[in-house]
mmCIF file of C-alpha atoms in Angstrom:
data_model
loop_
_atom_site.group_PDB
_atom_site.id
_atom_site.type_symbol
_atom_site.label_atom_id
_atom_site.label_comp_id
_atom_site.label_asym_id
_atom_site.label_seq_id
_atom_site.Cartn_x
_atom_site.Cartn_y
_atom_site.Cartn_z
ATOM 1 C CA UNK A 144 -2.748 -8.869 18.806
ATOM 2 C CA UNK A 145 0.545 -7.296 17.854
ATOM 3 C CA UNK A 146 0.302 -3.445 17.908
ATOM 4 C CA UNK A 147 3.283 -2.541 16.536
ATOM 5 C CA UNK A 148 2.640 -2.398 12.330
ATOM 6 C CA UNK A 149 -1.089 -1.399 12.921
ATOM 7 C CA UNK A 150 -2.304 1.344 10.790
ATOM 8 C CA UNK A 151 -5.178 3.587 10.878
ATOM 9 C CA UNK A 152 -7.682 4.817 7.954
ATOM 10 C CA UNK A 153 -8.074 8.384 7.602
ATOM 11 C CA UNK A 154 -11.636 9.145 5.990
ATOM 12 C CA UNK A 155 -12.138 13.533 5.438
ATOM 13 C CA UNK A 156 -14.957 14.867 6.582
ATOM 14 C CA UNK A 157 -17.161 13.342 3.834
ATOM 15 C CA UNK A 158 -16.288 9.769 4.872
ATOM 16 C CA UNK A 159 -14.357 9.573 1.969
ATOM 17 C CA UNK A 160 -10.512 7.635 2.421
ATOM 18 C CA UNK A 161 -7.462 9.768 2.546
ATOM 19 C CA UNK A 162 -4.573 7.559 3.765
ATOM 20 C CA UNK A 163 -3.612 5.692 6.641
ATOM 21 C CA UNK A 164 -0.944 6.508 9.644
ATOM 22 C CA UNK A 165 0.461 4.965 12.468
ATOM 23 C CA UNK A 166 -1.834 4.292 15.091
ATOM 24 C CA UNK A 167 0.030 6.649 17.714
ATOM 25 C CA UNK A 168 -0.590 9.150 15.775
ATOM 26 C CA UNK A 169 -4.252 9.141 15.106
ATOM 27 C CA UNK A 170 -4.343 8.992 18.966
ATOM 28 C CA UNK A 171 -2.544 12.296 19.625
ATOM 29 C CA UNK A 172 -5.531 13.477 16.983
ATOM 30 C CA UNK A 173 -7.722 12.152 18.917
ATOM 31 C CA UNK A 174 -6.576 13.531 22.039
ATOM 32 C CA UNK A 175 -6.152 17.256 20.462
ATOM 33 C CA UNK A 176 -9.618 16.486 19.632
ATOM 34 C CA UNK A 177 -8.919 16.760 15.922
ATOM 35 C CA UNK A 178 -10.945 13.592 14.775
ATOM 36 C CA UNK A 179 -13.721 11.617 15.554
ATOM 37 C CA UNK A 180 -13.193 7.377 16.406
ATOM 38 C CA UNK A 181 -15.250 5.491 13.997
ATOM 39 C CA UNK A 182 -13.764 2.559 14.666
ATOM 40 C CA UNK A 183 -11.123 0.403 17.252
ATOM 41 C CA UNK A 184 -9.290 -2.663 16.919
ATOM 42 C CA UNK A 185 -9.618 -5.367 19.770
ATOM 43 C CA UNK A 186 -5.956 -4.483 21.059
ATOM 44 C CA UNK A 187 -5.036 -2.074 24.073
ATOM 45 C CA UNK A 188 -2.555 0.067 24.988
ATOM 46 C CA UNK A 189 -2.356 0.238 29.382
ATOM 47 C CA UNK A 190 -0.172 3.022 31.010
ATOM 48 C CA UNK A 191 -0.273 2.750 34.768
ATOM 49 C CA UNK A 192 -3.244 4.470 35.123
ATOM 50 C CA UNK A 193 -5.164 3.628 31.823
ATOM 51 C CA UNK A 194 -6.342 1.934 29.383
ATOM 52 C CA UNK A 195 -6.746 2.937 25.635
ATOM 53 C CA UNK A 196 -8.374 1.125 22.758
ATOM 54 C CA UNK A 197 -6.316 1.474 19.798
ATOM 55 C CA UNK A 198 -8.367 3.682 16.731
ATOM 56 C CA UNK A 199 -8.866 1.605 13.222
ATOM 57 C CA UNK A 200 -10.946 4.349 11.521
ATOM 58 C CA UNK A 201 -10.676 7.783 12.229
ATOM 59 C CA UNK A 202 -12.875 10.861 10.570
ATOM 60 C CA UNK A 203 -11.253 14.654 10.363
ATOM 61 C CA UNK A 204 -13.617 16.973 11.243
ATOM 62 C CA UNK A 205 -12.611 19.553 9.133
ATOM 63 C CA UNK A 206 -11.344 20.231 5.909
ATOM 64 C CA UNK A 207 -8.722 18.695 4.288
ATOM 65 C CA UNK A 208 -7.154 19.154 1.245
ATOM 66 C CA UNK A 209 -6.850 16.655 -0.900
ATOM 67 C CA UNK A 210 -3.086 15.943 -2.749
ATOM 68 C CA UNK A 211 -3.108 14.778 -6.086
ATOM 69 C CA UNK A 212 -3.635 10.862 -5.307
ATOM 70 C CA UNK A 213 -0.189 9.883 -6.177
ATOM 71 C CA UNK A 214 1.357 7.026 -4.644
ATOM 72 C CA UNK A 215 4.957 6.753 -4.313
ATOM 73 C CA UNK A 216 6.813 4.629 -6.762
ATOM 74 C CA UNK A 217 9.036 2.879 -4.153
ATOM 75 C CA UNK A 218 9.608 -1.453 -4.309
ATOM 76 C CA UNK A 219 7.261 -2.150 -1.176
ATOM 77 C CA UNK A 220 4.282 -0.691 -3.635
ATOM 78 C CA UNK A 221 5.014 -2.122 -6.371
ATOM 79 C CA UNK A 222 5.318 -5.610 -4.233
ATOM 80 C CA UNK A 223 1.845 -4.475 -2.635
ATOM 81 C CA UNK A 224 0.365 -3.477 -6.741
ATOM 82 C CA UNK A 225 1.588 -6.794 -8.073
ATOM 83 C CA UNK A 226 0.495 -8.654 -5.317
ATOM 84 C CA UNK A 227 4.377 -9.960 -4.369
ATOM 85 C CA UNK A 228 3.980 -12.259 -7.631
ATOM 86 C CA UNK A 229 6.156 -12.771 -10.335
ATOM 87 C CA UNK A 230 4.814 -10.908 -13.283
ATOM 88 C CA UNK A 231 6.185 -13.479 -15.745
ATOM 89 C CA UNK A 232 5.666 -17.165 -14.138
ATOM 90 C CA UNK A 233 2.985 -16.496 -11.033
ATOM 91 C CA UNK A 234 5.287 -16.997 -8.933
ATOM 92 C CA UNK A 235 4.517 -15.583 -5.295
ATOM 93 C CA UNK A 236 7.592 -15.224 -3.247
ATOM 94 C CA UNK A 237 8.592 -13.134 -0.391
ATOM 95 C CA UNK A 238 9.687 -9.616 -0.690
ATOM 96 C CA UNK A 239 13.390 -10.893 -0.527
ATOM 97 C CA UNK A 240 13.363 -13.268 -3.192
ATOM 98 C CA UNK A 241 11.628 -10.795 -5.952
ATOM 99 C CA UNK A 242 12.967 -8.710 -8.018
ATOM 100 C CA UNK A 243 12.193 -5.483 -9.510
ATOM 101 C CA UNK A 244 12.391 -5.659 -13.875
ATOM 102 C CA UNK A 245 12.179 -2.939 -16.228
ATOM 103 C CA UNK A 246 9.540 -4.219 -18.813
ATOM 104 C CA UNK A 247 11.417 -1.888 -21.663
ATOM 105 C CA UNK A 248 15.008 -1.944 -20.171
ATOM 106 C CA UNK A 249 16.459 0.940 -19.394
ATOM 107 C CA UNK A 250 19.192 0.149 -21.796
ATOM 108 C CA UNK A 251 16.616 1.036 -24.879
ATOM 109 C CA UNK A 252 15.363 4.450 -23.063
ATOM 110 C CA UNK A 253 13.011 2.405 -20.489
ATOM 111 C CA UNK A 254 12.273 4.369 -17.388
ATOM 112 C CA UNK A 255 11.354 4.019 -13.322
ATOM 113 C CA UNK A 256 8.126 4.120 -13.902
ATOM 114 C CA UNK A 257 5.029 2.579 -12.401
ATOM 115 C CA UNK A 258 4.036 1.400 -16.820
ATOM 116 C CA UNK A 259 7.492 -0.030 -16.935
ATOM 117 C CA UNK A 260 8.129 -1.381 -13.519
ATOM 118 C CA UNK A 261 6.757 -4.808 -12.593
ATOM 119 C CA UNK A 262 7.653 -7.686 -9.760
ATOM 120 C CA UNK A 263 9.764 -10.412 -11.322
ATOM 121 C CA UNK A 264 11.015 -13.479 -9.643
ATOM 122 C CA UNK A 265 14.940 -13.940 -9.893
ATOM 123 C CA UNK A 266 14.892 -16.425 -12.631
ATOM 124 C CA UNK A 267 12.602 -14.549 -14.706
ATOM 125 C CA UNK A 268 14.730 -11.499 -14.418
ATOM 126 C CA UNK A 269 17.969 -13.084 -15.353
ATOM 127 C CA UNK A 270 15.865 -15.347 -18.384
ATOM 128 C CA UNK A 271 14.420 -11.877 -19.622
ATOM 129 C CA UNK A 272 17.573 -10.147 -19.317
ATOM 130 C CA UNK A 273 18.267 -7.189 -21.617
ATOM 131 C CA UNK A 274 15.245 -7.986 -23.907
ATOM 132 C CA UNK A 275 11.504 -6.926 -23.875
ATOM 133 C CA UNK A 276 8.897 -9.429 -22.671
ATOM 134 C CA UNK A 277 7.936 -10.181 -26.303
ATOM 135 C CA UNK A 278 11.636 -10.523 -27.773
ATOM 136 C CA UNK A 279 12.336 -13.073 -24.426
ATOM 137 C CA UNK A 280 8.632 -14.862 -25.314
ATOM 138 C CA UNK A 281 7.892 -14.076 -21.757
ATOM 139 C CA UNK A 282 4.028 -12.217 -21.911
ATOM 140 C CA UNK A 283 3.120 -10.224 -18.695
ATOM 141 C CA UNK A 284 0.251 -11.651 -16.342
ATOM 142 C CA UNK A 285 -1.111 -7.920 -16.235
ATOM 143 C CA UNK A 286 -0.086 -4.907 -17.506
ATOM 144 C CA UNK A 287 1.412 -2.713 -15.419
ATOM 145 C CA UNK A 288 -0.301 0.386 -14.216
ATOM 146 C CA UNK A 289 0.088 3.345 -12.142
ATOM 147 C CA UNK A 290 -2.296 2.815 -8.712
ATOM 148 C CA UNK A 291 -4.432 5.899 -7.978
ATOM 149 C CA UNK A 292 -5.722 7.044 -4.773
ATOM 150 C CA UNK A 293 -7.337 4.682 -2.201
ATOM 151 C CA UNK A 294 -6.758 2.185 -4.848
ATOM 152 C CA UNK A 295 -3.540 1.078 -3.380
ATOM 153 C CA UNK A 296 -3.756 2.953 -0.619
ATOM 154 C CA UNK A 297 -1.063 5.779 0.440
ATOM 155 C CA UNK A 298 1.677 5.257 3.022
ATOM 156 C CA UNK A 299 0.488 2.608 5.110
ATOM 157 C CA UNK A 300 -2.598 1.129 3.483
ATOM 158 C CA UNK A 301 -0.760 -0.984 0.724
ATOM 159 C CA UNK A 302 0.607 -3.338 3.003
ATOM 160 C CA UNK A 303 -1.519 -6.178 1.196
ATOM 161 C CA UNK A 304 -4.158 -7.379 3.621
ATOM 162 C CA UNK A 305 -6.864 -4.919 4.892
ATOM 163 C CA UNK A 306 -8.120 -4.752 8.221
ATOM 164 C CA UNK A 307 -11.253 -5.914 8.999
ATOM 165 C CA UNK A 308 -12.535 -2.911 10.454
ATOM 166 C CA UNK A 309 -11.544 -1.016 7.504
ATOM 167 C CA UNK A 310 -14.198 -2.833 4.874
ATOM 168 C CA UNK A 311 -16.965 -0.995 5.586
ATOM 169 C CA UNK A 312 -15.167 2.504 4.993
ATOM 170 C CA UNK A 313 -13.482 1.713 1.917
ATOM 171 C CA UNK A 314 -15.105 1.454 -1.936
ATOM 172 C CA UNK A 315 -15.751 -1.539 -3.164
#
């Protein structure tokens, strides 16, 4: 198992989901005896005189406050709401190959926002140009929405497959 882009879930001290981080650092939590393991993945980490289980699932044991559930408008979430699929044609393409497309261009007044942002393939882009989806005859697959909480996950969560030992933690 490759270690190196695993994340760990954060639940509060109500099991609820608050984000995920980089494994190393729910470890030094764990050591400073800040959380409680709920769950490990299979992989390792050795030093020369241990061996430590990496955590998948870690519980605060206090209090934590709660932000506002915003997720951060940036491409790699909006490739991770839309699914890395062209909003136009269906198209599912790698991150490099997609494009980001103001639905109401910003040349009319349309902003960076996640209602006016969606993932479009490079020929849909350059069909749609300058126009609205309904002037180009080019209906969206969804509409586009801002993701809330858990939803889409913050920071490290949205990266489009969840682990295994995640799915009993998060809703449904």
């Amino acid at each position: 198992m490759i270690v190196d882009g695993l994340r760990t879930l954060v639940l509060d001290a109500a099991f609820r989901p608050l984000h995920a981080i980089r494994w190393q650092r729910a470890m030094v939590l764990d050591l400073l005896d800040r959380v409680d393991v709920l769950e490990y993945y299979d992989a390792v980490v050795r030093t020369s005189r241990d061996v430590f289980p990496l955590p998948a699932v870690v519980r605060h044991r206090g209090y934590v406050q709660r932000g506002p559930g915003r997720i951060a408008l940036t491409r790699r979430n909006l490739l991770a709401r839309d699914g890395s699929t062209c909003q136009y044609c269906g198209h599912h393409g790698v991150s490099r190959e997609l494009t980001v497309d103001h639905v109401m261009p910003r040349s009319r007044g349309g902003g960076s926002t996640w209602d006016n942002l969606v993932i479009a393939c490079g020929p849909c882009n350059r069909k749609k140009g300058d126009r609205t989806p309904r002037e180009a005859g080019m209906p969206l697959l969804s509409r586009p929405m801002q993701p809330t909480g858990i939803a889409l996950g913050s920071d490290g969560m949205i990266s489009g497959q969840t682990p295994l030992e995640w799915a009993q933690w998060l809703p449904a």
